Every structure is written in C-alpha cells, then in structure tokens.
Short mmCIF file of C-alpha atoms in Angstrom, two decimals:
data_model
loop_
_atom_site.label_atom_id
_atom_site.label_comp_id
_atom_site.label_asym_id
_atom_site.label_seq_id
_atom_site.Cartn_x
_atom_site.Cartn_y
_atom_site.Cartn_z
CA MET A 1 0.00 0.00 0.00
CA SER A 2 1.16 3.54 -0.76
CA PRO A 3 2.77 5.63 2.01
CA LYS A 4 0.43 8.41 0.84
CA ILE A 5 -2.55 6.49 2.29
CA VAL A 6 -3.02 7.51 5.92
CA LYS A 7 -5.62 6.18 8.35
CA LEU A 8 -8.21 8.65 9.62
CA GLU A 9 -7.01 8.33 13.21
CA GLU A 10 -3.41 9.12 12.13
CA LEU A 11 -4.38 12.13 10.01
CA PRO A 12 -4.42 14.85 12.72
CA ASN A 13 -0.76 14.20 13.69
CA TYR A 14 0.25 13.86 10.02
CA CYS A 15 -1.30 17.23 9.17
CA GLU A 16 0.02 18.96 12.29
CA LYS A 17 3.58 18.07 11.24
CA LEU A 18 2.88 19.61 7.82
CA ARG A 19 1.48 22.80 9.37
CA CYS A 20 4.52 23.06 11.68
CA ALA A 21 6.69 22.83 8.55
CA GLY A 22 4.81 25.85 7.18
CA LYS A 23 2.71 23.96 4.63
CA LYS A 24 -0.69 25.25 3.50
CA ILE A 25 -3.00 22.22 3.53
CA VAL A 26 -5.82 21.93 1.00
CA ALA A 27 -8.55 19.33 1.51
CA THR A 28 -11.23 17.90 -0.70
CA ASN A 29 -13.29 14.76 -0.62
CA GLY A 30 -15.48 12.52 -2.73
CA CYS A 31 -16.24 9.03 -3.98
CA PHE A 32 -13.85 9.07 -6.95
CA ASP A 33 -15.37 5.88 -8.32
CA LEU A 34 -14.04 5.15 -11.83
CA LEU A 35 -11.52 7.96 -11.86
CA HIS A 36 -11.84 10.05 -15.04
CA VAL A 37 -10.19 13.13 -16.54
CA GLY A 38 -12.73 15.43 -14.86
CA HIS A 39 -11.55 14.13 -11.48
CA VAL A 40 -7.89 14.54 -12.43
CA ARG A 41 -8.37 18.14 -13.60
CA TYR A 42 -10.35 18.93 -10.45
CA LEU A 43 -7.67 17.47 -8.16
CA GLN A 44 -4.90 19.33 -10.02
CA ALA A 45 -6.82 22.60 -9.65
CA ALA A 46 -7.40 21.90 -5.94
CA ARG A 47 -3.69 21.16 -5.39
CA ALA A 48 -2.78 24.46 -7.04
CA THR A 49 -4.48 26.34 -4.18
CA GLY A 50 -1.92 25.24 -1.58
CA ASP A 51 1.17 23.21 -0.75
CA VAL A 52 -0.36 19.85 0.17
CA LEU A 53 -3.54 18.17 -1.09
CA ALA A 54 -5.35 15.86 1.32
CA VAL A 55 -8.12 13.81 -0.27
CA GLY A 56 -10.87 12.29 1.84
CA LEU A 57 -12.30 9.22 0.15
CA ASN A 58 -15.79 7.97 0.95
CA GLY A 59 -15.62 4.35 2.05
CA ASP A 60 -17.55 1.64 0.21
CA ARG A 61 -20.57 1.67 2.53
CA SER A 62 -21.00 5.43 2.30
CA VAL A 63 -20.68 5.35 -1.51
CA ARG A 64 -23.54 2.82 -1.61
CA GLU A 65 -25.61 5.12 0.61
CA LEU A 66 -24.85 8.13 -1.60
CA LYS A 67 -24.91 6.54 -5.06
CA GLY A 68 -27.13 3.50 -4.69
CA ALA A 69 -26.95 -0.23 -5.31
CA GLY A 70 -24.15 -1.43 -7.54
CA ARG A 71 -21.79 1.29 -6.42
CA PRO A 72 -18.96 1.69 -5.90
CA ILE A 73 -17.54 0.01 -8.97
CA ALA A 74 -14.03 -0.07 -7.45
CA THR A 75 -13.33 -0.89 -3.82
CA GLU A 76 -12.18 1.77 -1.37
CA THR A 77 -8.75 0.13 -1.28
CA ASP A 78 -8.40 0.27 -5.06
CA ARG A 79 -9.77 3.83 -5.26
CA SER A 80 -7.37 5.04 -2.55
CA GLU A 81 -4.39 3.46 -4.31
CA ILE A 82 -5.35 5.03 -7.66
CA LEU A 83 -5.73 8.47 -6.04
CA ALA A 84 -2.41 8.09 -4.20
CA ALA A 85 -0.70 7.37 -7.53
CA LEU A 86 -1.59 10.85 -8.80
CA GLU A 87 1.26 13.35 -8.54
CA CYS A 88 -1.09 16.14 -7.41
CA VAL A 89 -2.38 14.12 -4.42
CA ASP A 90 -0.20 14.17 -1.30
CA VAL A 91 -2.31 12.16 1.14
CA VAL A 92 -5.46 10.02 0.91
CA THR A 93 -7.67 9.02 3.82
CA ILE A 94 -10.69 6.72 3.67
CA PHE A 95 -13.58 7.81 5.87
CA PRO A 96 -16.65 5.63 6.46
CA GLN A 97 -19.26 8.36 6.96
CA THR A 98 -21.43 9.84 4.19
CA ARG A 99 -20.42 13.34 5.33
CA ALA A 100 -16.82 14.53 5.51
CA THR A 101 -17.09 16.18 8.93
CA GLN A 102 -14.64 13.82 10.71
CA PHE A 103 -12.20 14.03 7.80
CA ILE A 104 -12.34 17.85 7.85
CA ALA A 105 -11.86 17.89 11.64
CA ALA A 106 -8.81 15.63 11.28
CA VAL A 107 -7.19 17.70 8.49
CA ARG A 108 -8.12 21.22 9.68
CA PRO A 109 -7.33 22.58 6.21
CA ALA A 110 -6.44 26.15 5.34
CA VAL A 111 -8.42 25.67 2.12
CA TYR A 112 -11.37 23.36 1.44
CA VAL A 113 -12.22 22.71 -2.20
CA LYS A 114 -15.40 21.36 -3.78
CA GLY A 115 -16.47 21.07 -7.40
CA GLY A 116 -18.61 23.63 -9.16
CA ASP A 117 -21.62 21.34 -8.87
CA TYR A 118 -21.72 22.64 -5.27
CA SER A 119 -22.37 26.12 -3.95
CA SER A 120 -21.74 27.52 -0.48
CA GLU A 121 -25.48 27.03 0.14
CA THR A 122 -25.48 23.36 -0.90
CA LEU A 123 -22.51 22.36 1.24
CA ASN A 124 -23.56 20.24 4.18
CA GLU A 125 -24.51 22.53 7.07
CA GLN A 126 -22.34 20.71 9.64
CA GLU A 127 -19.34 20.64 7.27
CA ARG A 128 -19.74 24.36 6.50
CA ALA A 129 -20.03 25.22 10.23
CA LEU A 130 -16.86 23.25 11.01
CA LEU A 131 -14.98 24.89 8.13
CA ASN A 132 -16.05 28.31 9.41
CA GLU A 133 -14.93 27.38 12.94
CA ILE A 134 -11.53 26.25 11.62
CA GLY A 135 -11.26 29.40 9.50
CA ALA A 136 -10.83 27.48 6.25
CA ASP A 137 -11.18 29.28 2.95
CA ILE A 138 -13.90 27.49 0.96
CA ARG A 139 -13.23 27.45 -2.78
CA LEU A 140 -15.34 26.07 -5.57
CA ILE A 141 -13.55 24.74 -8.66
CA PRO A 142 -15.53 25.07 -11.92
CA PHE A 143 -17.31 21.85 -12.87
CA GLU A 144 -15.83 19.91 -15.80
CA THR A 145 -18.84 19.35 -18.02
CA GLY A 146 -19.05 16.13 -19.95
CA TYR A 147 -17.40 13.98 -17.28
CA SER A 148 -19.39 11.83 -14.88
CA THR A 149 -18.85 8.41 -13.35
CA SER A 150 -22.62 7.81 -13.40
CA ALA A 151 -22.72 8.63 -17.14
CA LEU A 152 -19.78 6.27 -17.74
CA VAL A 153 -21.56 3.48 -15.88
CA GLU A 154 -24.72 4.08 -17.94
CA GLN A 155 -22.70 4.08 -21.15
CA ILE A 156 -20.90 0.85 -20.24
CA CYS A 157 -24.14 -0.86 -19.19
CA GLY A 158 -25.91 0.35 -22.34
CA THR A 159 -23.09 -1.01 -24.48
CA ALA A 160 -23.21 -4.32 -22.63
CA VAL A 161 -26.99 -4.59 -23.14
CA LYS A 162 -26.67 -3.82 -26.87
CA LYS A 163 -23.88 -6.37 -27.23
CA ASP A 164 -26.00 -9.01 -25.41
CA GLN A 165 -28.84 -8.27 -27.84
CA GLY A 166 -26.53 -8.60 -30.84
CA LEU A 167 -26.58 -4.83 -31.48
CA ARG A 168 -23.60 -2.52 -31.93
#
C-alpha cells in the first residue's frame, strides 16, 4: 500500500507536522469511483491552491448510501491506491461516513475545495459550520462538463446490453 494512504485516526498528527513545517493544507473529498479526466483536472486545480492536497475518500458503505446499489464500482482500497498514484495528491484518507465532517476535523485545512456542482449554500450545514470554525477558505472549482462516473456506468451498461442483444 502507498505511504500516501493515511488512516483517519493518524491524520491529525500527520497534518500537524505539515502545518509546523509551514505547509498550507488543502482538503477535498469525494467518492472518486471510476476515476476520469474530470476528477484529475479537479484534483490538479485543488492542489494548485496550496502546498499539500489531502483527499478524503468515501468508504464503500458510504458510496452505496450516496450513489445506490451497484456502487462503488471499485473498492475503497483500489480507489485510494489510484488516487495516491496521482502526482497532485499528497495524502489520501478513507472515511466511512457519508459526510466529511470527521475528515475535515482531522485535516483542519487552510483551504477546502469542492467542485462547481456545489455552492456555499449546498454544502452540508455541519461541514460548513466546522470549516467556518476552523477558519478554512472554501473554494469552488468550476465543474468539468461532460465527465461523470454515473454517465460512464450508464454508457458501459448500455453497451453491454446492446452487445447481449446482438446490437452494436
């Protein structure tokens, strides 16, 4: 397993060492199921807002709760390893909850980034309150249109159905 993958309970100490070294920590989170170019561009843009990018990864159970049956496509272990392989990602932590509150509390980021499909009003109320308490700068990265894991899954399933029916 990658040294970039840090357990949630180890994250506060890990991040405190970075802060003591003068690093500006950026945090984001998501499911990142079937990583695509939209994800990569988003993570690169998030990393550009600070010195260190910490990615909170929804665990398998929480992805099922958020996305429904049949998801995630890739396991949390596989998704964390793929994210850790990206140059722009400095640390990955799997969290089991549907909301990122515990992850945010562990990181205590200077900057918190979400995609443009969110607004400050649609951020979870508890997450937003914690970010305000920490004094984190909340930044929204423009949404990359045309990229969606759900759309990829539909496309793959549609292709599989057509192939099963002898269609192309």
